[in-house]
Tab-separated table of C-alpha atoms and ligand atoms in Angstrom:
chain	number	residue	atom	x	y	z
Q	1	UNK	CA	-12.786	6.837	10.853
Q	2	UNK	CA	-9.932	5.063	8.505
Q	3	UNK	CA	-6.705	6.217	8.471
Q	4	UNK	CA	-4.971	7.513	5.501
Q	5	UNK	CA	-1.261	5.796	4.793
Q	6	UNK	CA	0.590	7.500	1.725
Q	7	UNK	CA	2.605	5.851	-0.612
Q	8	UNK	CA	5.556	8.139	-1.968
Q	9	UNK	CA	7.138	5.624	-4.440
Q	10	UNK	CA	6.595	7.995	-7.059
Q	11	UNK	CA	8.544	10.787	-5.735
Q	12	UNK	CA	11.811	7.999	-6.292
Q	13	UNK	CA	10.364	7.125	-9.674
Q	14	UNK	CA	10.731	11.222	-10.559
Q	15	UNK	CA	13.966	11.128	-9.024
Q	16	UNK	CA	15.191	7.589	-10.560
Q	17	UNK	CA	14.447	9.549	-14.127
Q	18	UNK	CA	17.524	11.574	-13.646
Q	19	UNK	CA	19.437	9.078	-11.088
Q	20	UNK	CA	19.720	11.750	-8.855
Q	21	UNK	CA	19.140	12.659	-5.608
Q	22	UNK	CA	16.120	15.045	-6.100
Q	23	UNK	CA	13.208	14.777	-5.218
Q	24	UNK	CA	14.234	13.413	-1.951
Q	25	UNK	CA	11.512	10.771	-0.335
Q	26	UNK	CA	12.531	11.675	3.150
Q	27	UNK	CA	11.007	15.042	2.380
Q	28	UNK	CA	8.245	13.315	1.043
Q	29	UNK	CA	7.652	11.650	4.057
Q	30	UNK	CA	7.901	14.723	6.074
Q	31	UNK	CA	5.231	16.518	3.845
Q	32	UNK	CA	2.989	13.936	3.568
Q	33	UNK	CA	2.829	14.210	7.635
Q	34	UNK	CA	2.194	17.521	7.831
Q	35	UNK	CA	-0.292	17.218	5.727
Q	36	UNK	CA	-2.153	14.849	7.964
Q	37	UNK	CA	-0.207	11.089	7.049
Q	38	UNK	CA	-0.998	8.524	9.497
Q	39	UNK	CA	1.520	6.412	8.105
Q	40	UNK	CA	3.828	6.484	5.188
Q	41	UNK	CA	4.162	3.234	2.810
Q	42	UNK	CA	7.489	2.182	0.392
Q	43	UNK	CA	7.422	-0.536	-1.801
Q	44	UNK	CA	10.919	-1.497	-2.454
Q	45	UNK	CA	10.491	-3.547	-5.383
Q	46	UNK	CA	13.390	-6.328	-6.377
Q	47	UNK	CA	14.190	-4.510	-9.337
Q	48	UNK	CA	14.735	-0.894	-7.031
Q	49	UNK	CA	13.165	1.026	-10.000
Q	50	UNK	CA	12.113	3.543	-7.469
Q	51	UNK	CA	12.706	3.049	-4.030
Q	52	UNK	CA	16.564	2.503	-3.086
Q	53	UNK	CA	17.407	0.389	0.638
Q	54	UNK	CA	18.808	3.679	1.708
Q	55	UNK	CA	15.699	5.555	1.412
Q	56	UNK	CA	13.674	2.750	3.454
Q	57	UNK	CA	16.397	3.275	6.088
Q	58	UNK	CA	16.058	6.973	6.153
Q	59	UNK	CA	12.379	7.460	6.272
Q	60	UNK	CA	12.190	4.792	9.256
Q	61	UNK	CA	14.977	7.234	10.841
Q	62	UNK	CA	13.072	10.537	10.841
Q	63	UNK	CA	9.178	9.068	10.420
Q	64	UNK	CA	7.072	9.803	13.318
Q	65	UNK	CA	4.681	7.916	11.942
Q	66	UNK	CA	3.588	4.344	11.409
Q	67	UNK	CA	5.787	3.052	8.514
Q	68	UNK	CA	4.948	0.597	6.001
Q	69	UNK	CA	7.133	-1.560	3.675
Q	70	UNK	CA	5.532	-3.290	1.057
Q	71	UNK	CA	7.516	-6.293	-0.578
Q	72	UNK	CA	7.722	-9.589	-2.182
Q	73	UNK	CA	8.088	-12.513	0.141
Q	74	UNK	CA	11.306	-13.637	-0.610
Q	75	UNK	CA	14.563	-14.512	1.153
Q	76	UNK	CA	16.103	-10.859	0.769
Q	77	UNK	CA	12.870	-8.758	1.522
Q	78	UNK	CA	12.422	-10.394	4.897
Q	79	UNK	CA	16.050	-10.424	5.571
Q	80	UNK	CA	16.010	-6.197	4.964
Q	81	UNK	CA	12.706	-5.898	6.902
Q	82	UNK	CA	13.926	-7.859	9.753
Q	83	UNK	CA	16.766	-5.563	9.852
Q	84	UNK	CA	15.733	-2.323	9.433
Q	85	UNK	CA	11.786	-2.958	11.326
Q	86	UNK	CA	9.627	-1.110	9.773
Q	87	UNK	CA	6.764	-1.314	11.894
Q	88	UNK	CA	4.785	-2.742	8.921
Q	89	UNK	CA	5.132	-5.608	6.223
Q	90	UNK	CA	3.079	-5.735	3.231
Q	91	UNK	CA	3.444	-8.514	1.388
Q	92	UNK	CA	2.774	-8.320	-2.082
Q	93	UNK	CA	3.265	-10.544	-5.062
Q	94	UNK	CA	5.929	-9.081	-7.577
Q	95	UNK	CA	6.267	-9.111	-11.708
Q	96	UNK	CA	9.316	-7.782	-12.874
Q	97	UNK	CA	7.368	-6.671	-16.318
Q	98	UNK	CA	4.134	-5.181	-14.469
Q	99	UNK	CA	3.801	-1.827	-14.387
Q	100	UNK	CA	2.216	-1.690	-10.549
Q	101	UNK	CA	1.201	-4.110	-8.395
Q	102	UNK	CA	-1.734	-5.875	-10.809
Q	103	UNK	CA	-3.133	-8.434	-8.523
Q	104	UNK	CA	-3.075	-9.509	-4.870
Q	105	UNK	CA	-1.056	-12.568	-3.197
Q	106	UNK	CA	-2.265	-15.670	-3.680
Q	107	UNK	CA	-1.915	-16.477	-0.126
Q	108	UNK	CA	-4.326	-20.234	-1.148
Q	109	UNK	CA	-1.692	-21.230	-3.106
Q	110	UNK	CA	1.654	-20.765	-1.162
Q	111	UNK	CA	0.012	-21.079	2.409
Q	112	UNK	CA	2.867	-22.904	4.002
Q	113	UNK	CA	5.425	-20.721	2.721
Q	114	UNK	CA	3.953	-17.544	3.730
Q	115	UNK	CA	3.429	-19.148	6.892
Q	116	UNK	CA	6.851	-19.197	7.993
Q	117	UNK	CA	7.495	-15.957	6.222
Q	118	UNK	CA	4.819	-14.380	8.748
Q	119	UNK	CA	6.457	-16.028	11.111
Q	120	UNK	CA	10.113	-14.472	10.901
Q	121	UNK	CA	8.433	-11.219	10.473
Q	122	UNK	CA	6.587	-11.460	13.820
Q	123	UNK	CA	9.936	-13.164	15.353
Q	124	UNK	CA	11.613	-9.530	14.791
Q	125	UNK	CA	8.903	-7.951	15.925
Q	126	UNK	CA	6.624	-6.726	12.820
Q	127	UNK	CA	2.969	-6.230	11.660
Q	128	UNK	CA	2.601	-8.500	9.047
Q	129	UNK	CA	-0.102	-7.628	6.183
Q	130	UNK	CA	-1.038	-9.479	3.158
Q	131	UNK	CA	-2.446	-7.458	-0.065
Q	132	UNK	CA	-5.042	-9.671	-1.375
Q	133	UNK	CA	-8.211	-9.521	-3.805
Q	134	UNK	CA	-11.798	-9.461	-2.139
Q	135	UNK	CA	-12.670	-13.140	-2.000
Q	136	UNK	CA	-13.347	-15.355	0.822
Q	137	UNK	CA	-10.998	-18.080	0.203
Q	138	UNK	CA	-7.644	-15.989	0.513
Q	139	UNK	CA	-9.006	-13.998	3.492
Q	140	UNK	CA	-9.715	-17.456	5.152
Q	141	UNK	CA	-5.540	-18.273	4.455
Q	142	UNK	CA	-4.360	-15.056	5.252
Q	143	UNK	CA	-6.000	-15.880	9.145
Q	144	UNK	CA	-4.641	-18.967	8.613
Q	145	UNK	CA	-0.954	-18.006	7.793
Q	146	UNK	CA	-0.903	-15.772	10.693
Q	147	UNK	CA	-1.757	-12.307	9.003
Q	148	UNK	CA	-2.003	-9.149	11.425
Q	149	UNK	CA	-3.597	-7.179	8.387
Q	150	UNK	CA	-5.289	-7.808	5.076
Q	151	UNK	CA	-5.378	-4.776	2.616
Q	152	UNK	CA	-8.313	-5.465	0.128
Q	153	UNK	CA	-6.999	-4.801	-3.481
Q	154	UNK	CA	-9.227	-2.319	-4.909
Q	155	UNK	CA	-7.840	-2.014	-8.328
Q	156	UNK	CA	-10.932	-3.563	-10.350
Q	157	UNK	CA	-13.086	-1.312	-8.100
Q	158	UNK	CA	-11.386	1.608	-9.715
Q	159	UNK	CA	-11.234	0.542	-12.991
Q	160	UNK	CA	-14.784	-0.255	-13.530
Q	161	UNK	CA	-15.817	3.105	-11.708
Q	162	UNK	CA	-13.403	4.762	-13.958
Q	163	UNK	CA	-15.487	2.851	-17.065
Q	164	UNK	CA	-18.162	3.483	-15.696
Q	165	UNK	CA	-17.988	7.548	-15.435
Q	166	UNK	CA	-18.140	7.482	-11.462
Q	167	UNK	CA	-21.555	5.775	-11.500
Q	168	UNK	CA	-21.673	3.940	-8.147
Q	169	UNK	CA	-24.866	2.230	-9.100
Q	170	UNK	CA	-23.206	0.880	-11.953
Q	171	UNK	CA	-23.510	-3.337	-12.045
Q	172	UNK	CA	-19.569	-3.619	-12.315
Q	173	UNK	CA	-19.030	-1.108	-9.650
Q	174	UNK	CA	-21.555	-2.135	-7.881
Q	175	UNK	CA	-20.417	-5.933	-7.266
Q	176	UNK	CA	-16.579	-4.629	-6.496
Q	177	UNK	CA	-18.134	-2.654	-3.276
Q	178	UNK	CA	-20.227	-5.836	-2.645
Q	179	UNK	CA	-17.077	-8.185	-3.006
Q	180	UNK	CA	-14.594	-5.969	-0.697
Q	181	UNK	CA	-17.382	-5.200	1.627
Q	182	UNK	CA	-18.020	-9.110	2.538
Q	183	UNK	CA	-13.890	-9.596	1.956
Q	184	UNK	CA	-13.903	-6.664	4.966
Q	185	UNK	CA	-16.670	-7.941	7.500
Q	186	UNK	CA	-14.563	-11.745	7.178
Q	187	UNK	CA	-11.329	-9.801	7.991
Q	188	UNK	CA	-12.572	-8.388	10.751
Q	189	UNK	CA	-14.460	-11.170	12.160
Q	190	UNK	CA	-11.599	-13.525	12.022
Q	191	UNK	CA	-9.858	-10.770	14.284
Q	192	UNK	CA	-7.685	-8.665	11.454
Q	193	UNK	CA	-7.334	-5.056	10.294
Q	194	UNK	CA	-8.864	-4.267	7.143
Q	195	UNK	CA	-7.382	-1.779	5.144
Q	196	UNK	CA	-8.117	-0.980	1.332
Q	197	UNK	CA	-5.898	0.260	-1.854
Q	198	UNK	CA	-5.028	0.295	-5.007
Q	199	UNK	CA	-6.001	2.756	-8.375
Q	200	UNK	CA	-8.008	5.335	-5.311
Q	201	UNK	CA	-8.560	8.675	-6.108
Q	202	UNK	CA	-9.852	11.871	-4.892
Q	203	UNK	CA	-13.312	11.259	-7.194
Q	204	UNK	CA	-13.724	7.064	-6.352
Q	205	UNK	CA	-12.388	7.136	-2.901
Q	206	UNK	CA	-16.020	7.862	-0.817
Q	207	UNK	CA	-18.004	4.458	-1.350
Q	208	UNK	CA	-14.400	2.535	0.184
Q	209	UNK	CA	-13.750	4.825	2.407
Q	210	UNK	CA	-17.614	4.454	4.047
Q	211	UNK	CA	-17.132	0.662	4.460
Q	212	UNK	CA	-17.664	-0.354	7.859
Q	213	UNK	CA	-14.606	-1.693	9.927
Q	214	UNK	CA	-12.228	0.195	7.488
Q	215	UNK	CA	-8.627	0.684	9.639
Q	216	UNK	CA	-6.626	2.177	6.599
Q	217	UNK	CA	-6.716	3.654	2.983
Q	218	UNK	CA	-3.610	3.440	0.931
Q	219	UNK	CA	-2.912	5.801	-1.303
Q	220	UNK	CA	-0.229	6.723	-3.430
Q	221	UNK	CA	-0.380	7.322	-7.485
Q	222	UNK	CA	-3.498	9.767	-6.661
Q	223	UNK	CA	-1.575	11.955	-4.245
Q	224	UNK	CA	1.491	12.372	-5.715
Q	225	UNK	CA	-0.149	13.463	-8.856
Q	226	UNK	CA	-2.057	16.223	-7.793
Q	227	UNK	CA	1.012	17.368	-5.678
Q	228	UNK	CA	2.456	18.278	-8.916
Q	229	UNK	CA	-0.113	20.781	-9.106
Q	230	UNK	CA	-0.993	21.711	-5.288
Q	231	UNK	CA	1.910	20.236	-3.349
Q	232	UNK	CA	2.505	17.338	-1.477
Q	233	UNK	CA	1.176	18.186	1.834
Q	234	UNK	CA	-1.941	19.832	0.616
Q	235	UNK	CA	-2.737	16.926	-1.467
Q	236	UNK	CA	-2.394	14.711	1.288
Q	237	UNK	CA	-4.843	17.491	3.243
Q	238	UNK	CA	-7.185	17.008	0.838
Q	239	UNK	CA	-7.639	13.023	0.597
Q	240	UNK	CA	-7.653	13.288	4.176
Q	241	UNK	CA	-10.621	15.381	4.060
Q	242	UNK	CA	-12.421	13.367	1.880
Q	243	UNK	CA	-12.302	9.929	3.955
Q	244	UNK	CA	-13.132	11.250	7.479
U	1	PXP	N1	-1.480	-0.842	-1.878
U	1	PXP	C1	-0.619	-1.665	-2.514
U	1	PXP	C2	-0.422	-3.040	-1.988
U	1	PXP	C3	0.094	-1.236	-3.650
U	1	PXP	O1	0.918	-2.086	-4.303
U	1	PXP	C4	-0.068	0.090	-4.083
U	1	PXP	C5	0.744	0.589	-5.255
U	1	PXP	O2	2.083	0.606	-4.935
U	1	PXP	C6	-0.964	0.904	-3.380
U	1	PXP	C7	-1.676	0.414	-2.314
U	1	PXP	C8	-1.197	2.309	-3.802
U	1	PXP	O3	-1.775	2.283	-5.075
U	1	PXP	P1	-1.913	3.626	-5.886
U	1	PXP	O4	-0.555	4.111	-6.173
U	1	PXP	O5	-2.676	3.207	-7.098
U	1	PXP	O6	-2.687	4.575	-5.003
């Protein structure tokens, strides 16, 4: 059964708008889980558009459960993480102009680097994760860089299903579930979690949340959205339902 890990950037985009303090993500947090959270993720992105360093710091005060802070891999991210220890670090590649995360790390390419990142994150005591698409190659670094975690970037997944009107049989869909399903039976094997996210929603989540070996969904754009309309903590209640 995968677990479900919420993303709340969104409620600190809504409150960025107005540079207020309203919505607040701590009560986010505290919706999300009572509505059935296993873990709560922030992305505090280098330019702060939504997340602040205050917020990361309060939600790891008052979570009580797993918490999960996604960021670049540079100098100042681990320096924050290191201090504040979440008990999670994503590590996800970072484009001041892109609108959300568009693609995973290219852990290949900067394998020595992340290395020692992963490294200093497990010195202070972390669970080190790197977001990366479904191919063989990166999963293969990411075990070699000294990954806990690999979270399977399902953004193409979504888009094609999206294009493709929900058809699951669909040849574009249909290749995405292929590609994360092999990227998930090599994470597993070579002794990682696999987790999945990216562009999920309460109509495309089923075929990723049925993958075998699945440890954790995360979700955030999806939820948040439909709390407008529902709430926070039913929405959460709801996705929850869906990938048990
Ligand atoms: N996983 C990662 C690494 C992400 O960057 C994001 C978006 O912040 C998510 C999951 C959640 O994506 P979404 O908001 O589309 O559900």
């Amino acid at each position: 059964m995968a677990e479900l890990g919420v993303n709340i950037d969104h409620v600190a985009t809504l409150r960025q708008a107005r540079r207020t303090y309203e919505p607040d993500p701590v009560w986010a947090a505290v919706e999300a889980q009572l509505g059935g959270a296993d873990g709560i993720t922030v992305h505090l992105r280098e330019d702060r558009r939504h997340i602040q360093d205050h917020d990361v710091e309060r939600i790891k005060a008052s979570c009580h459960v797993r918490l999960n802070l996604e960021m670049a891999a540079t100098d100042e991210m681990v320096g924050i993480a290191c201090r504040v220890k979440p008990h999670q670090a994503m590590l996800v590649p970072e484009g001041r102009q892109e609108v959300t995360t568009e693609g995973g790390l290219d852990v290949v390419g900067q394998l020595s680097r992340l290395k020692a990142i992963v490294a200093r994150l497990h010195d202070a005591g972390l669970v080190t994760s790197a977001f990366i698409d479904p191919q063989p190659a990166q999963v293969e670094a990411a075990a070699a860089a000294g990954f806990d975690v690999c979270e399977i970037h399902t953004g193409a997944y979504a888009r094609f299903f999206h294009e493709a009107g929900g058809a699951a049989g669909n040849g574009d869909v249909a290749r995405q579930i292929a590609a994360i399903t092999e990227a998930g039976r090599r994470i597993t094997e070579a002794g990682m979690r696999f987790n999945a996210g990216h562009g999920l929603n309460y109509v495309n989540v089923g075929p990723i949340a049925a993958m075998a070996g699945l440890g954790e969904l995360h979700i955030g754009h999806a939820i948040v959205s439909r709390a407008v309309f529902v709430g926070l903590r039913e929405a959460v209640a709801q996705m929850k339902r869906l990938i048990v």
